[in-house]
Amino acid sequence: MSVSDATTAVTAELAARDDMIVCEGVNKWFGDFQALDGISAVIKEREVVVVLGPSGSGKSTWIRCINRLEVHQEGRIVVDGVELTNDLRNIEKIRSEVGMVFQQFNLFPHLTVLDNITLAPIWVRKKPKRETEELARSLLERVGIPEQAEKYPGQLSGGQQQRVAIARALAMEPRIMLFDEPTSALDPEMIKEVLDVMKELATSGMTMMVVTHEMGFAREVADRVIFMEDGQIVETGTPEHFFTSPEEERTRLFLSQIL
Amino acid sequence: MGLPMDPVAANVDAVEPWAGEAEPAQKPEEPSLSARQWVRQNLFSTPFNSVLTVVFGLFSLLVARGLLNFTFSEEREWDAVRTNLRLLFTHAYPEEQYIRIWVCVGTIVVLAGLSVGLLAGRGRGVSMKKLSLNLIGVGSAVALGVVLREPSVLKDADGEVLRDDDGVLRESFAAAMADRWAWWLAAAVLVGAGAALWHLLGDERRRKTFVPSVEMFVALVGLLVASAWVYPWGHYAFADGEFIAEPGRTVAMTTKLPWTVMWVLLIAAIATGRQLRRAGAGGGVRVALNLAWLLSPFVLYWVVLRDPALDWGRVATVDIPLAVLFAVGGAAVLWLLTDPRIGELGRIIATGLVGVAAFNWVAAFFGWYSMLQKVRLSFLLLALAALLAHNFAGERAQRLRLLGGWAAVTAVFHYMATIMNTPSTVETPTEALIGGFAVTVIVAVFTLLFSFPLGVLLALARTSKLPIFRVLATSFIEVIRGVPLITILIFCAVILKLFLPDGMSISLIAAATLGYTFFSAAYLAENVRGGLQSIRRGQFEASDAVGLTGVQRTVFIVLPQALRVSIPPLVGQMIATFKETSLLAIIGIFDLLRMANSVIPAQTQFLGVKREGLLFVCLVYWIFAYSMSKHSQRLEKKLGVGER
């Protein structure tokens, strides 16, 4: 599947936007195991892409390659016009442009919520402390937990922690947000509060790439759904196309198991 | 959390309560057991347990009896310890300069008082229940001791011990018990007070009324100090080659007056600390206090104890201009390096400075050109600052903060370097400035101060991605850990001098401190490495994902968490180091142990009197080591180590 194929599925309006993430023939191995097998895709500005697939299909590996938490061995990844190479400065630049939300939240347990959020803007973006704290409080407002600023992550529920993690990523004012199974470690009653924040973020025009098992979210919010299996992109399409009339047999099988 | 907090433990309020809960959970209240129920449940629950209790109870009584008989035996010459207290604590520090020692003790008392007053907030202290049980317990122990100790020997009118064919004659048991009426009285007062407290307060109030520990401690010290003025503890001294032993008097003025001043200082400092806290003193005061703690060993040792005889002409023409030169020149370089637009040029300049700094040392080694040692060290400092400068790049305010920090570091460094290079006015018969317990404390404190950062750096280097750091750190750690401490100490004391370039010398105590530092750092490094390995991968990924640099990740994310996990082994290592300072005696330093083991037994009045001194040394070491271990337990609870 080539870049042009991937883009035919989206509207002409989408095609006219800038490319935010471009992957061309990305291959990655863990030892002998090939985790990514010729991944090629383009993600446009303000686009919300949901990556689906059975576990072990390489979705998380792919998303982690995009901000270089994993190193791909072949192919190109270009993020916002900067190619990911071993050059440290490129990696630093991309990481400050790309926000990431993890399955296990990965908040810093020894820092308050406020410090978790302000640490990177102050030390990476070199912003004044007061300004950053105001920004952090407004972000906490945005994710719906303004009253938790002085607490420690261990004192919050999983859903609250994940929302702090989103606020932490947003504090860097990223152009792209990556979500690596953001709701998988959450109790069912907390999933909605996190998804609501993500929906709001999507409506605000953030470029988002989301690995998730939340089909409802994919159907409602995604501009495009990418289905992966065995390290390959199997099928790409709009949510209606994907959930109602998938072309590939493997996609149908996956959907029948999950829906 | 949820445990009763002691005000002293609340010292760590400055440290954030990490992952603790907001409110300590209320423990479900258990009704107090009656004494009989308690004994049945805990001591005689099964026949087998009853046998164990009886057998080991008898064993402990035997041990206690032996210890009591040894300590209070008429043969013990406790005068050897009493007269030689000054020797045991400071060796030959000149008497007319003793005010300096009191200034040091006073400074530490004031800092401790300020810390307690400022930080000990939410502590509840000791509950009445615990207090009354403790009083009863101590009283009963006194009574038990009175019964256990063998009857005193009989003496004739000249004080000669009476003997018959079987050995010394002792008074009858009944007479001995009657003779010890004062001890009985003390025991009765303690038990009575405890019992009265217990019965006057109901179960509810016993458990919920607290005596603040700080006040209790201050009151106890006050009681001791007051007793020095009224109770005839006896006047003992060894001064100007003369032994003074006058049992009927109160202690010497040179003892009771300073300690009274210390006690007043303690109260004043605690009150000031509390006042500051009430006035809402923020992080600034705490930082200042921590800085004062950090600088106090250097200032107290080199400025107060050594009393440097400064050559003001040289200070004005050489030392001050040098300091200003480095402060201003360094600031200019750092200002340039923190310019956000500097880019690659910054790295080149920083690397160049490292090169210059390193070259100065190489040149010193080969004797190519001469240079003041502190100039070499200043270059090293500047290179270090230059390497870190890019982390402060950005706004004017942030850059100015780095410049301010640099100026402060330069000022402190040049001041200390000048002071250290100046000869001392304090004259002692030995090479060392001071000996006895003071040297034990000094070596232990400086070892901890130096080995902690070195240990952390070694741990970081050993886990570094750069092979050269990894290899260097691993070899250092493994070599040091593979060699006995005493060997390292002797090596440092004897051989190190031969490796130094011409014109450089190192005192025996400095050499020993260096040896201890290496040894302690190697072990600390392994403890810290354990902490580093316990940090989950997600923490690294999250730091990377928000764009922190490697240094920032280490300083802000990894180290704080790793050190927290390593607190128990770190404190264990510190206590071990403190106790290991007794090896100083072996390399020829007059430390506490050597005083008791060699110096006092060589005095004509106390020829061969060793046991008393050694027992005293044990007691001193135990008091300090035990307090440290107690404090670390509170710290662990407070930080919630082990309950992630």
mmCIF file of C-alpha atoms in Angstrom, chain B residues 103-328:
data_model
loop_
_atom_site.group_PDB
_atom_site.id
_atom_site.type_symbol
_atom_site.label_atom_id
_atom_site.label_comp_id
_atom_site.label_asym_id
_atom_site.label_seq_id
_atom_site.Cartn_x
_atom_site.Cartn_y
_atom_site.Cartn_z
ATOM 1 C CA VAL B 103 31.098 28.019 69.180
ATOM 2 C CA CYS B 104 30.991 24.907 66.966
ATOM 3 C CA VAL B 105 28.669 23.040 69.305
ATOM 4 C CA GLY B 106 26.550 26.158 69.639
ATOM 5 C CA THR B 107 26.268 26.581 65.873
ATOM 6 C CA ILE B 108 25.115 23.007 65.474
ATOM 7 C CA VAL B 109 22.660 23.388 68.360
ATOM 8 C CA VAL B 110 21.237 26.552 66.800
ATOM 9 C CA LEU B 111 20.920 24.976 63.338
ATOM 10 C CA ALA B 112 19.275 21.897 64.812
ATOM 11 C CA GLY B 113 16.917 24.015 66.882
ATOM 12 C CA LEU B 114 15.974 26.138 63.870
ATOM 13 C CA SER B 115 15.355 23.032 61.780
ATOM 14 C CA VAL B 116 13.189 21.440 64.438
ATOM 15 C CA GLY B 117 11.255 24.643 65.065
ATOM 16 C CA LEU B 118 10.820 25.424 61.398
ATOM 17 C CA LEU B 119 10.001 21.988 60.091
ATOM 18 C CA ALA B 120 8.492 20.012 62.951
ATOM 19 C CA GLY B 121 4.914 20.883 62.398
ATOM 20 C CA ARG B 122 2.347 18.196 62.602
ATOM 21 C CA GLY B 123 4.022 15.909 65.089
ATOM 22 C CA ARG B 124 1.819 14.731 67.894
ATOM 23 C CA GLY B 125 4.536 13.514 70.208
ATOM 24 C CA VAL B 126 4.330 10.691 72.693
ATOM 25 C CA SER B 127 0.948 9.569 73.929
ATOM 26 C CA MET B 128 0.261 9.567 77.669
ATOM 27 C CA LYS B 129 -0.322 5.849 77.434
ATOM 28 C CA LYS B 130 3.143 5.258 76.039
ATOM 29 C CA LEU B 131 4.678 7.744 78.444
ATOM 30 C CA SER B 132 3.167 6.150 81.544
ATOM 31 C CA LEU B 133 4.098 2.660 80.359
ATOM 32 C CA ASN B 134 7.649 3.860 79.708
ATOM 33 C CA LEU B 135 7.893 5.440 83.151
ATOM 34 C CA ILE B 136 6.690 2.226 84.784
ATOM 35 C CA GLY B 137 9.071 0.237 82.594
ATOM 36 C CA VAL B 138 12.138 2.337 83.398
ATOM 37 C CA GLY B 139 11.249 2.383 87.116
ATOM 38 C CA SER B 140 10.863 -1.392 87.197
ATOM 39 C CA ALA B 141 14.172 -1.797 85.352
ATOM 40 C CA VAL B 142 15.889 0.344 87.990
ATOM 41 C CA ALA B 143 14.347 -1.734 90.770
ATOM 42 C CA LEU B 144 15.342 -4.945 89.017
ATOM 43 C CA GLY B 145 18.888 -3.633 88.632
ATOM 44 C CA VAL B 146 19.073 -2.820 92.339
ATOM 45 C CA VAL B 147 18.089 -6.383 93.199
ATOM 46 C CA LEU B 148 20.303 -7.996 90.561
ATOM 47 C CA ARG B 149 23.572 -6.282 91.415
ATOM 48 C CA GLU B 150 25.661 -8.212 93.912
ATOM 49 C CA PRO B 151 26.013 -6.707 97.391
ATOM 50 C CA SER B 152 28.816 -4.187 97.788
ATOM 51 C CA VAL B 153 32.156 -5.175 99.276
ATOM 52 C CA LEU B 154 32.893 -4.350 102.868
ATOM 53 C CA LYS B 155 35.638 -1.865 103.618
ATOM 54 C CA ASP B 156 37.427 -0.954 106.817
ATOM 55 C CA ALA B 157 37.830 2.544 108.148
ATOM 56 C CA ASP B 158 40.768 3.288 105.787
ATOM 57 C CA GLY B 159 38.782 2.273 102.763
ATOM 58 C CA GLU B 160 40.670 -1.015 102.374
ATOM 59 C CA VAL B 161 38.575 -3.868 101.063
ATOM 60 C CA LEU B 162 38.015 -6.577 103.690
ATOM 61 C CA ARG B 163 38.888 -10.114 102.681
ATOM 62 C CA ASP B 164 38.810 -13.559 104.153
ATOM 63 C CA ASP B 165 40.161 -16.816 102.756
ATOM 64 C CA ASP B 166 37.412 -17.134 100.163
ATOM 65 C CA GLY B 167 37.944 -13.662 98.737
ATOM 66 C CA VAL B 168 36.417 -10.254 99.328
ATOM 67 C CA LEU B 169 33.759 -9.851 102.011
ATOM 68 C CA ARG B 170 30.396 -8.513 100.948
ATOM 69 C CA GLU B 171 27.580 -7.113 102.985
ATOM 70 C CA SER B 172 24.442 -9.165 103.449
ATOM 71 C CA PHE B 173 21.712 -9.028 100.817
ATOM 72 C CA ALA B 174 19.327 -7.247 103.194
ATOM 73 C CA ALA B 175 21.936 -4.671 104.103
ATOM 74 C CA ALA B 176 22.732 -4.097 100.430
ATOM 75 C CA MET B 177 19.065 -3.522 99.629
ATOM 76 C CA ALA B 178 18.782 -1.103 102.532
ATOM 77 C CA ASP B 179 21.946 0.717 101.498
ATOM 78 C CA ARG B 180 20.515 1.349 98.083
ATOM 79 C CA TRP B 181 17.531 3.269 99.377
ATOM 80 C CA ALA B 182 18.179 6.167 97.008
ATOM 81 C CA TRP B 183 17.834 3.864 94.019
ATOM 82 C CA TRP B 184 14.670 2.366 95.493
ATOM 83 C CA LEU B 185 13.317 5.863 95.903
ATOM 84 C CA ALA B 186 14.116 6.696 92.275
ATOM 85 C CA ALA B 187 12.445 3.503 91.077
ATOM 86 C CA ALA B 188 9.409 4.182 93.258
ATOM 87 C CA VAL B 189 9.093 7.743 91.982
ATOM 88 C CA LEU B 190 9.244 6.586 88.337
ATOM 89 C CA VAL B 191 6.794 3.725 88.751
ATOM 90 C CA GLY B 192 4.561 5.873 90.911
ATOM 91 C CA ALA B 193 4.489 8.679 88.375
ATOM 92 C CA GLY B 194 3.729 6.230 85.567
ATOM 93 C CA ALA B 195 0.997 4.488 87.522
ATOM 94 C CA ALA B 196 -0.534 7.780 88.609
ATOM 95 C CA LEU B 197 -0.635 8.992 85.005
ATOM 96 C CA TRP B 198 -2.191 5.729 83.935
ATOM 97 C CA HIS B 199 -4.922 5.782 86.531
ATOM 98 C CA LEU B 200 -5.721 9.462 86.531
ATOM 99 C CA LEU B 201 -6.427 9.513 82.810
ATOM 100 C CA GLY B 202 -9.146 7.309 81.408
ATOM 101 C CA ASP B 203 -8.414 4.901 78.583
ATOM 102 C CA GLU B 204 -9.669 7.471 76.081
ATOM 103 C CA ARG B 205 -7.559 10.356 77.349
ATOM 104 C CA ARG B 206 -4.514 8.167 77.833
ATOM 105 C CA ARG B 207 -4.497 7.406 74.172
ATOM 106 C CA LYS B 208 -5.447 10.833 72.880
ATOM 107 C CA THR B 209 -3.349 13.152 75.022
ATOM 108 C CA PHE B 210 0.114 13.760 73.677
ATOM 109 C CA VAL B 211 3.248 15.231 75.146
ATOM 110 C CA PRO B 212 5.141 16.976 72.363
ATOM 111 C CA SER B 213 8.520 15.242 71.993
ATOM 112 C CA VAL B 214 10.424 18.462 71.350
ATOM 113 C CA GLU B 215 9.274 19.964 74.637
ATOM 114 C CA MET B 216 9.958 16.722 76.431
ATOM 115 C CA PHE B 217 13.490 16.537 75.043
ATOM 116 C CA VAL B 218 14.195 20.171 75.919
ATOM 117 C CA ALA B 219 12.842 19.618 79.440
ATOM 118 C CA LEU B 220 15.003 16.528 79.959
ATOM 119 C CA VAL B 221 18.123 18.358 78.803
ATOM 120 C CA GLY B 222 17.115 21.255 81.047
ATOM 121 C CA LEU B 223 16.832 18.892 83.992
ATOM 122 C CA LEU B 224 20.322 17.529 83.326
ATOM 123 C CA VAL B 225 21.779 21.011 82.935
ATOM 124 C CA ALA B 226 20.074 22.205 86.116
ATOM 125 C CA SER B 227 21.405 19.210 88.028
ATOM 126 C CA ALA B 228 24.909 20.228 86.997
ATOM 127 C CA TRP B 229 24.465 23.389 89.072
ATOM 128 C CA VAL B 230 23.052 21.771 92.202
ATOM 129 C CA TYR B 231 23.867 18.059 92.341
ATOM 130 C CA PRO B 232 27.385 17.068 93.413
ATOM 131 C CA TRP B 233 28.319 15.041 90.339
ATOM 132 C CA GLY B 234 31.928 15.767 91.274
ATOM 133 C CA HIS B 235 34.652 17.917 89.794
ATOM 134 C CA TYR B 236 37.108 15.972 87.671
ATOM 135 C CA ALA B 237 39.676 17.288 85.262
ATOM 136 C CA PHE B 238 43.075 16.674 83.788
ATOM 137 C CA ALA B 239 44.586 20.042 83.104
ATOM 138 C CA ASP B 240 48.177 21.287 82.872
ATOM 139 C CA GLY B 241 49.420 17.819 83.696
ATOM 140 C CA GLU B 242 47.459 17.663 86.936
ATOM 141 C CA PHE B 243 44.649 15.338 87.799
ATOM 142 C CA ILE B 244 41.778 16.804 89.763
ATOM 143 C CA ALA B 245 39.230 14.522 91.411
ATOM 144 C CA GLU B 246 36.894 16.154 93.910
ATOM 145 C CA PRO B 247 33.792 13.984 94.235
ATOM 146 C CA GLY B 248 31.813 16.230 96.605
ATOM 147 C CA ARG B 249 31.512 19.252 94.315
ATOM 148 C CA THR B 250 29.304 20.199 91.439
ATOM 149 C CA VAL B 251 30.854 19.932 87.969
ATOM 150 C CA ALA B 252 33.391 22.485 86.798
ATOM 151 C CA MET B 253 32.229 25.915 85.711
ATOM 152 C CA THR B 254 33.845 25.269 82.321
ATOM 153 C CA THR B 255 31.332 22.450 81.866
ATOM 154 C CA LYS B 256 28.093 23.663 83.367
ATOM 155 C CA LEU B 257 28.207 27.220 82.082
ATOM 156 C CA PRO B 258 28.675 26.339 78.382
ATOM 157 C CA TRP B 259 26.038 23.628 78.541
ATOM 158 C CA THR B 260 23.602 26.039 80.134
ATOM 159 C CA VAL B 261 24.298 28.471 77.306
ATOM 160 C CA MET B 262 23.746 25.619 74.802
ATOM 161 C CA TRP B 263 20.425 24.814 76.401
ATOM 162 C CA VAL B 264 19.297 28.436 76.240
ATOM 163 C CA LEU B 265 20.452 28.614 72.613
ATOM 164 C CA LEU B 266 18.463 25.479 71.833
ATOM 165 C CA ILE B 267 15.289 26.936 73.292
ATOM 166 C CA ALA B 268 15.852 30.247 71.520
ATOM 167 C CA ALA B 269 16.525 28.531 68.195
ATOM 168 C CA ILE B 270 13.458 26.318 68.426
ATOM 169 C CA ALA B 271 11.332 29.329 69.347
ATOM 170 C CA THR B 272 12.781 31.335 66.450
ATOM 171 C CA GLY B 273 12.159 28.466 64.056
ATOM 172 C CA ARG B 274 8.558 28.205 65.182
ATOM 173 C CA GLN B 275 8.116 31.939 64.913
ATOM 174 C CA LEU B 276 9.432 31.817 61.363
ATOM 175 C CA ARG B 277 7.064 29.001 60.519
ATOM 176 C CA ARG B 278 4.129 30.862 62.008
ATOM 177 C CA ALA B 279 5.104 33.934 60.022
ATOM 178 C CA GLY B 280 4.781 31.764 56.938
ATOM 179 C CA ALA B 281 8.457 31.510 56.099
ATOM 180 C CA GLY B 282 8.631 29.858 52.728
ATOM 181 C CA GLY B 283 11.106 27.899 50.676
ATOM 182 C CA GLY B 284 13.679 30.679 50.850
ATOM 183 C CA VAL B 285 14.280 30.225 54.562
ATOM 184 C CA ARG B 286 14.444 26.468 54.183
ATOM 185 C CA VAL B 287 16.964 26.720 51.386
ATOM 186 C CA ALA B 288 19.038 29.118 53.496
ATOM 187 C CA LEU B 289 18.898 26.714 56.423
ATOM 188 C CA ASN B 290 19.925 23.758 54.288
ATOM 189 C CA LEU B 291 22.773 25.803 52.833
ATOM 190 C CA ALA B 292 23.879 26.734 56.333
ATOM 191 C CA TRP B 293 23.917 23.035 57.274
ATOM 192 C CA LEU B 294 25.909 22.249 54.166
ATOM 193 C CA LEU B 295 28.479 24.982 54.699
ATOM 194 C CA SER B 296 28.747 24.625 58.464
ATOM 195 C CA PRO B 297 31.287 21.753 58.488
ATOM 196 C CA PHE B 298 33.662 23.727 56.281
ATOM 197 C CA VAL B 299 33.290 26.997 58.142
ATOM 198 C CA LEU B 300 33.387 25.398 61.583
ATOM 199 C CA TYR B 301 36.455 23.334 60.865
ATOM 200 C CA TRP B 302 38.587 25.726 58.836
ATOM 201 C CA VAL B 303 37.470 29.067 60.192
ATOM 202 C CA VAL B 304 36.382 28.479 63.764
ATOM 203 C CA LEU B 305 38.491 25.548 64.920
ATOM 204 C CA ARG B 306 41.637 26.356 62.949
ATOM 205 C CA ASP B 307 41.514 30.112 63.350
ATOM 206 C CA PRO B 308 43.534 30.898 60.209
ATOM 207 C CA ALA B 309 46.144 33.620 60.538
ATOM 208 C CA LEU B 310 45.351 35.553 57.383
ATOM 209 C CA ASP B 311 48.020 37.627 55.674
ATOM 210 C CA TRP B 312 45.862 40.587 54.749
ATOM 211 C CA GLY B 313 48.374 42.062 52.334
ATOM 212 C CA ARG B 314 48.303 38.900 50.285
ATOM 213 C CA VAL B 315 44.548 38.608 50.585
ATOM 214 C CA ALA B 316 44.120 42.100 49.159
ATOM 215 C CA THR B 317 46.659 41.756 46.372
ATOM 216 C CA VAL B 318 46.232 38.153 45.298
ATOM 217 C CA ASP B 319 43.195 36.359 46.701
ATOM 218 C CA ILE B 320 40.480 38.960 46.243
ATOM 219 C CA PRO B 321 41.580 40.029 42.729
ATOM 220 C CA LEU B 322 41.681 36.363 41.677
ATOM 221 C CA ALA B 323 38.190 35.726 42.998
ATOM 222 C CA VAL B 324 36.829 38.830 41.277
ATOM 223 C CA LEU B 325 38.574 37.890 38.053
ATOM 224 C CA PHE B 326 37.005 34.456 38.007
ATOM 225 C CA ALA B 327 33.600 35.710 39.094
ATOM 226 C CA VAL B 328 33.469 38.357 36.371
#
